Short mmCIF file of C-alpha atoms and ligand atoms in Angstrom, two decimals:
data_model
loop_
_atom_site.label_atom_id
_atom_site.label_comp_id
_atom_site.label_asym_id
_atom_site.label_seq_id
_atom_site.Cartn_x
_atom_site.Cartn_y
_atom_site.Cartn_z
CA UNK A 1 165.90 183.07 99.91
CA UNK A 2 162.39 181.58 100.02
CA UNK A 3 159.59 183.61 101.59
CA UNK A 4 158.72 180.77 103.97
CA UNK A 5 162.25 180.68 105.41
CA UNK A 6 162.13 184.43 106.02
CA UNK A 7 158.61 184.33 107.50
CA UNK A 8 159.42 181.36 109.76
CA UNK A 9 157.18 178.69 111.31
CA UNK A 10 156.54 177.49 114.89
CA UNK A 11 159.01 179.13 117.26
CA UNK A 12 160.06 181.58 114.52
CA UNK A 13 156.52 182.51 113.43
CA UNK A 14 154.72 185.85 113.41
CA UNK A 15 153.06 185.07 116.75
CA UNK A 16 156.39 184.34 118.45
CA UNK A 17 157.82 187.58 117.08
CA UNK A 18 154.83 189.55 118.32
CA UNK A 19 155.56 188.37 121.86
CA UNK A 20 159.03 189.88 121.56
CA UNK A 21 157.56 193.20 120.38
CA UNK A 22 155.18 193.23 123.37
CA UNK A 23 158.14 192.67 125.69
CA UNK A 24 160.16 195.48 124.10
CA UNK A 25 157.20 197.84 124.54
CA UNK A 26 156.91 196.85 128.20
CA UNK A 27 160.58 197.69 128.62
CA UNK A 28 160.02 201.19 127.28
CA UNK A 29 160.78 201.03 123.55
CA UNK A 30 158.40 203.54 121.92
CA UNK A 31 159.62 204.22 118.38
CA UNK A 32 157.11 202.43 116.15
CA UNK A 33 159.47 202.37 113.16
CA UNK A 34 162.07 200.57 115.28
CA UNK A 35 159.52 198.08 116.67
CA UNK A 36 158.20 197.44 113.19
CA UNK A 37 161.67 196.76 111.86
CA UNK A 38 162.45 194.32 114.69
CA UNK A 39 159.16 192.57 113.95
CA UNK A 40 160.15 192.14 110.29
CA UNK A 41 163.84 191.24 110.45
CA UNK A 42 164.04 187.40 110.59
CA UNK A 43 166.40 187.08 113.59
CA UNK A 44 166.30 183.27 113.31
CA UNK A 45 168.33 183.55 110.10
CA UNK A 46 171.18 185.33 111.97
CA UNK A 47 171.87 182.45 114.39
CA UNK A 48 172.80 178.77 113.92
CA UNK A 49 169.86 176.60 113.01
CA UNK A 50 170.22 174.74 116.34
CA UNK A 51 169.42 178.01 118.13
CA UNK A 52 166.65 179.24 115.85
CA UNK A 53 163.89 178.22 118.29
CA UNK A 54 165.38 180.76 120.74
CA UNK A 55 165.87 183.55 118.20
CA UNK A 56 162.89 185.63 119.41
CA UNK A 57 163.79 185.47 123.09
CA UNK A 58 165.06 188.81 124.33
CA UNK A 59 168.55 187.53 124.91
CA UNK A 60 172.03 187.55 123.39
CA UNK A 61 173.01 184.21 121.76
CA UNK A 62 176.40 182.78 120.68
CA UNK A 63 177.38 183.11 116.99
CA UNK A 64 180.82 181.43 117.21
CA UNK A 65 184.36 182.85 117.57
CA UNK A 66 183.46 183.86 121.14
CA UNK A 67 181.03 186.49 119.84
CA UNK A 68 177.29 186.99 120.28
CA UNK A 69 174.24 188.34 118.48
CA UNK A 70 173.05 191.37 120.46
CA UNK A 71 169.97 191.22 122.67
CA UNK A 72 166.94 192.65 120.79
CA UNK A 73 166.26 195.15 123.60
CA UNK A 74 169.78 196.56 123.27
CA UNK A 75 169.48 196.80 119.47
CA UNK A 76 166.12 198.56 119.87
CA UNK A 77 167.45 200.94 122.53
CA UNK A 78 170.54 201.88 120.52
CA UNK A 79 168.57 202.34 117.31
CA UNK A 80 166.02 204.51 119.11
CA UNK A 81 168.81 206.64 120.60
CA UNK A 82 170.35 206.96 117.16
CA UNK A 83 167.18 208.10 115.41
CA UNK A 84 165.81 210.41 118.08
CA UNK A 85 167.12 213.62 116.46
CA UNK A 86 165.61 212.99 113.02
CA UNK A 87 166.53 211.28 109.74
CA UNK A 88 170.09 210.02 109.21
CA UNK A 89 171.94 209.92 105.92
CA UNK A 90 174.97 207.80 106.69
CA UNK A 91 175.74 205.61 109.68
CA UNK A 92 179.01 203.90 110.57
CA UNK A 93 178.63 200.68 112.55
CA UNK A 94 181.59 199.18 114.42
CA UNK A 95 181.28 195.44 115.17
CA UNK A 96 179.08 194.04 112.38
CA UNK A 97 179.01 190.53 113.86
CA UNK A 98 176.20 188.51 112.31
CA UNK A 99 174.69 191.69 110.87
CA UNK A 100 171.47 191.73 112.89
CA UNK A 101 171.80 195.34 114.06
CA UNK A 102 172.99 196.25 110.55
CA UNK A 103 169.80 194.76 109.08
CA UNK A 104 167.62 196.60 111.60
CA UNK A 105 169.11 200.05 110.92
CA UNK A 106 169.58 199.59 107.17
CA UNK A 107 165.88 200.18 106.51
CA UNK A 108 165.74 203.26 108.74
CA UNK A 109 168.65 205.28 107.30
CA UNK A 110 170.00 206.02 103.82
CA UNK A 111 173.38 204.25 104.01
CA UNK A 112 175.30 202.06 106.45
CA UNK A 113 179.05 201.38 106.45
CA UNK A 114 180.01 198.58 108.85
CA UNK A 115 183.36 197.23 110.09
CA UNK A 116 184.11 193.80 111.60
CA UNK A 117 187.51 192.47 112.70
CA UNK A 118 186.84 188.71 112.40
CA UNK A 119 186.98 187.81 108.71
CA UNK A 120 185.01 184.50 108.75
CA UNK A 121 182.14 186.21 110.61
CA UNK A 122 182.17 189.06 108.09
CA UNK A 123 182.19 186.71 105.09
CA UNK A 124 179.09 184.88 106.35
CA UNK A 125 177.34 188.14 107.11
CA UNK A 126 178.02 189.45 103.61
CA UNK A 127 176.17 186.45 102.12
CA UNK A 128 173.33 186.71 104.65
CA UNK A 129 172.64 190.41 104.00
CA UNK A 130 172.74 189.81 100.26
CA UNK A 131 170.25 186.94 100.56
CA UNK A 132 167.94 189.20 102.52
CA UNK A 133 168.07 191.76 99.70
CA UNK A 134 169.75 194.47 101.79
CA UNK A 135 171.64 196.71 99.39
CA UNK A 136 172.50 199.98 101.18
CA UNK A 137 175.23 198.46 103.38
CA UNK A 138 178.99 198.48 102.70
CA UNK A 139 181.09 196.05 104.78
CA UNK A 140 184.78 196.18 105.60
CA UNK A 141 187.25 193.91 107.39
CA UNK A 142 189.30 196.01 109.79
CA UNK A 143 189.75 197.68 113.15
CA UNK A 144 186.63 199.74 113.78
CA UNK A 145 188.36 201.82 116.46
CA UNK A 146 189.98 203.66 113.56
CA UNK A 147 186.63 204.35 111.93
CA UNK A 148 186.31 204.46 108.12
CA UNK A 149 187.70 207.76 107.00
CA UNK A 150 186.82 207.45 103.31
CA UNK A 151 183.10 207.91 103.98
CA UNK A 152 183.30 210.38 106.91
CA UNK A 153 181.80 212.56 108.26
CA UNK A 154 178.95 210.42 109.62
CA UNK A 155 175.56 211.57 110.85
CA UNK A 156 175.87 208.77 113.39
CA UNK A 157 178.29 206.09 114.59
CA UNK A 158 177.11 202.99 116.44
CA UNK A 159 179.56 200.78 118.32
CA UNK A 160 178.59 197.19 119.29
CA UNK A 161 181.69 196.32 121.35
CA UNK A 162 183.03 198.17 124.39
CA UNK A 163 186.37 200.05 124.39
CA UNK A 164 187.89 201.18 127.70
CA UNK A 165 187.74 204.80 126.54
CA UNK A 166 186.13 206.64 123.61
CA UNK A 167 188.25 206.19 120.43
CA UNK A 168 189.43 209.62 119.22
CA UNK A 169 189.16 208.60 115.55
CA UNK A 170 185.42 208.04 115.95
CA UNK A 171 184.88 211.48 117.50
CA UNK A 172 186.84 213.02 114.62
CA UNK A 173 184.66 211.28 112.01
CA UNK A 174 181.35 212.57 113.42
CA UNK A 175 179.56 215.27 111.49
CA UNK A 176 180.26 218.63 113.24
CA UNK A 177 176.58 219.50 112.74
CA UNK A 178 174.96 217.24 115.34
CA UNK A 179 176.69 213.93 114.53
CA UNK A 180 176.08 211.38 117.28
CA UNK A 181 178.12 208.50 118.60
CA UNK A 182 176.36 205.74 120.55
CA UNK A 183 178.75 203.38 122.30
CA UNK A 184 179.32 201.25 125.37
CA UNK A 185 182.46 202.23 127.35
CA UNK A 186 184.25 200.51 130.21
CA UNK A 187 185.65 197.18 131.44
CA UNK A 188 183.54 193.99 131.54
CA UNK A 189 180.96 194.21 134.30
CA UNK A 190 181.09 198.02 134.52
CA UNK A 191 180.09 199.33 131.11
CA UNK A 192 177.91 202.32 130.42
CA UNK A 193 176.08 203.22 127.21
CA UNK A 194 176.94 206.77 126.11
CA UNK A 195 175.53 209.13 123.50
CA UNK A 196 177.98 211.81 122.42
CA UNK A 197 176.65 214.60 120.21
CA UNK A 198 179.06 216.81 118.27
CA UNK A 199 178.46 220.51 117.57
CA UNK A 200 181.58 221.81 115.83
CA UNK A 201 184.34 221.20 118.40
CA UNK A 202 181.95 220.73 121.34
CA UNK A 203 181.03 217.16 122.39
CA UNK A 204 177.98 216.68 124.63
CA UNK A 205 178.04 213.40 126.63
CA UNK A 206 174.86 211.72 127.91
CA UNK A 207 174.70 208.49 129.93
CA UNK A 208 172.04 206.02 128.77
CA UNK A 209 172.46 203.30 131.41
CA UNK A 210 174.44 200.18 132.28
CA UNK A 211 175.05 197.61 129.50
CA UNK A 212 177.06 194.47 128.82
CA UNK A 213 178.94 194.09 125.50
CA UNK A 214 181.92 192.06 124.32
CA UNK A 215 185.15 194.10 124.49
CA UNK A 216 186.33 196.17 121.51
CA UNK A 217 189.56 194.47 120.50
CA UNK A 218 192.45 196.30 118.86
CA UNK A 219 194.10 195.03 115.67
CA UNK A 220 192.71 192.50 113.20
CA UNK A 221 191.56 188.96 114.10
N1 LIG B 301 176.09 194.01 115.88
C1 LIG B 301 176.01 192.59 116.22
C2 LIG B 301 176.70 192.27 117.52
C3 LIG B 301 178.13 192.24 117.36
S1 LIG B 301 179.04 191.64 118.75
C4 LIG B 301 174.57 192.15 116.28
O1 LIG B 301 173.71 192.84 115.78
O2 LIG B 301 174.29 191.09 116.79
C5 LIG B 301 180.44 192.67 118.56
C6 LIG B 301 181.29 192.43 117.34
O3 LIG B 301 182.32 193.41 117.38
C7 LIG B 301 181.97 191.08 117.27
O4 LIG B 301 181.65 190.43 116.08
C8 LIG B 301 183.46 191.42 117.34
O5 LIG B 301 184.27 190.58 116.54
C9 LIG B 301 183.47 192.84 116.81
N2 LIG B 301 184.64 193.65 117.18
C10 LIG B 301 185.33 193.68 118.35
N3 LIG B 301 186.33 194.57 118.29
C11 LIG B 301 186.28 195.13 117.05
C12 LIG B 301 187.06 196.13 116.38
N4 LIG B 301 188.10 196.73 116.96
N5 LIG B 301 186.71 196.45 115.11
C13 LIG B 301 185.67 195.85 114.48
N6 LIG B 301 184.90 194.91 115.07
C14 LIG B 301 185.20 194.55 116.33
#
């Protein structure tokens, strides 16, 4: 992909992106590595061209198939919560979508495995991540509620769609030595972001605030 497409012009330029970073800081995002990554990931390349002028607004946008690209603040908040206990080796992401969150975390951890249930979305994302030169991500079509056992245990698991209760398979695939699961839980309109930290067979639950995600859907689309 050409450098100018990645760098953007006009409403996708460096100045527009800097405004988003200022806004994220005002909302309490402090991790400089996370802010830097959000500054550098070309979010306009993760949405339809017709929406690219809105790509650096702090808002979720439609990506087709009834799904959305996450709001930058939410991506920043989740990534910050994920990294707060130190470096991570492997991260499982559930709900790849357009791959924006995947791209943000890929540069901050050693490896990412990511699962998406809608095949056409996943196929486009595969091409996009390749074009952006992101190589430490493995993608899979499937039901993320079951996790991805082959690469477990995970230092962290990040879920981008909300189940009604915490999937047992994800708890079981966390590293027993401080593995952390960040996920929204609850019905539409009443979801809460949780961080669950595993120490052997003990699971510490912390509430990180109200959020709004698409529902985690069972089975394959
Ligand atoms: N991470 C994306 C946002 C994804 S939106 C970003 O950075 O913008 C949530 C995604 O989760 C959707 O693409 C949806 O299809 C997917 N999803 C919902 N239920 C799922 C499941 N059970 N397994 C895997 N993916 C699922």
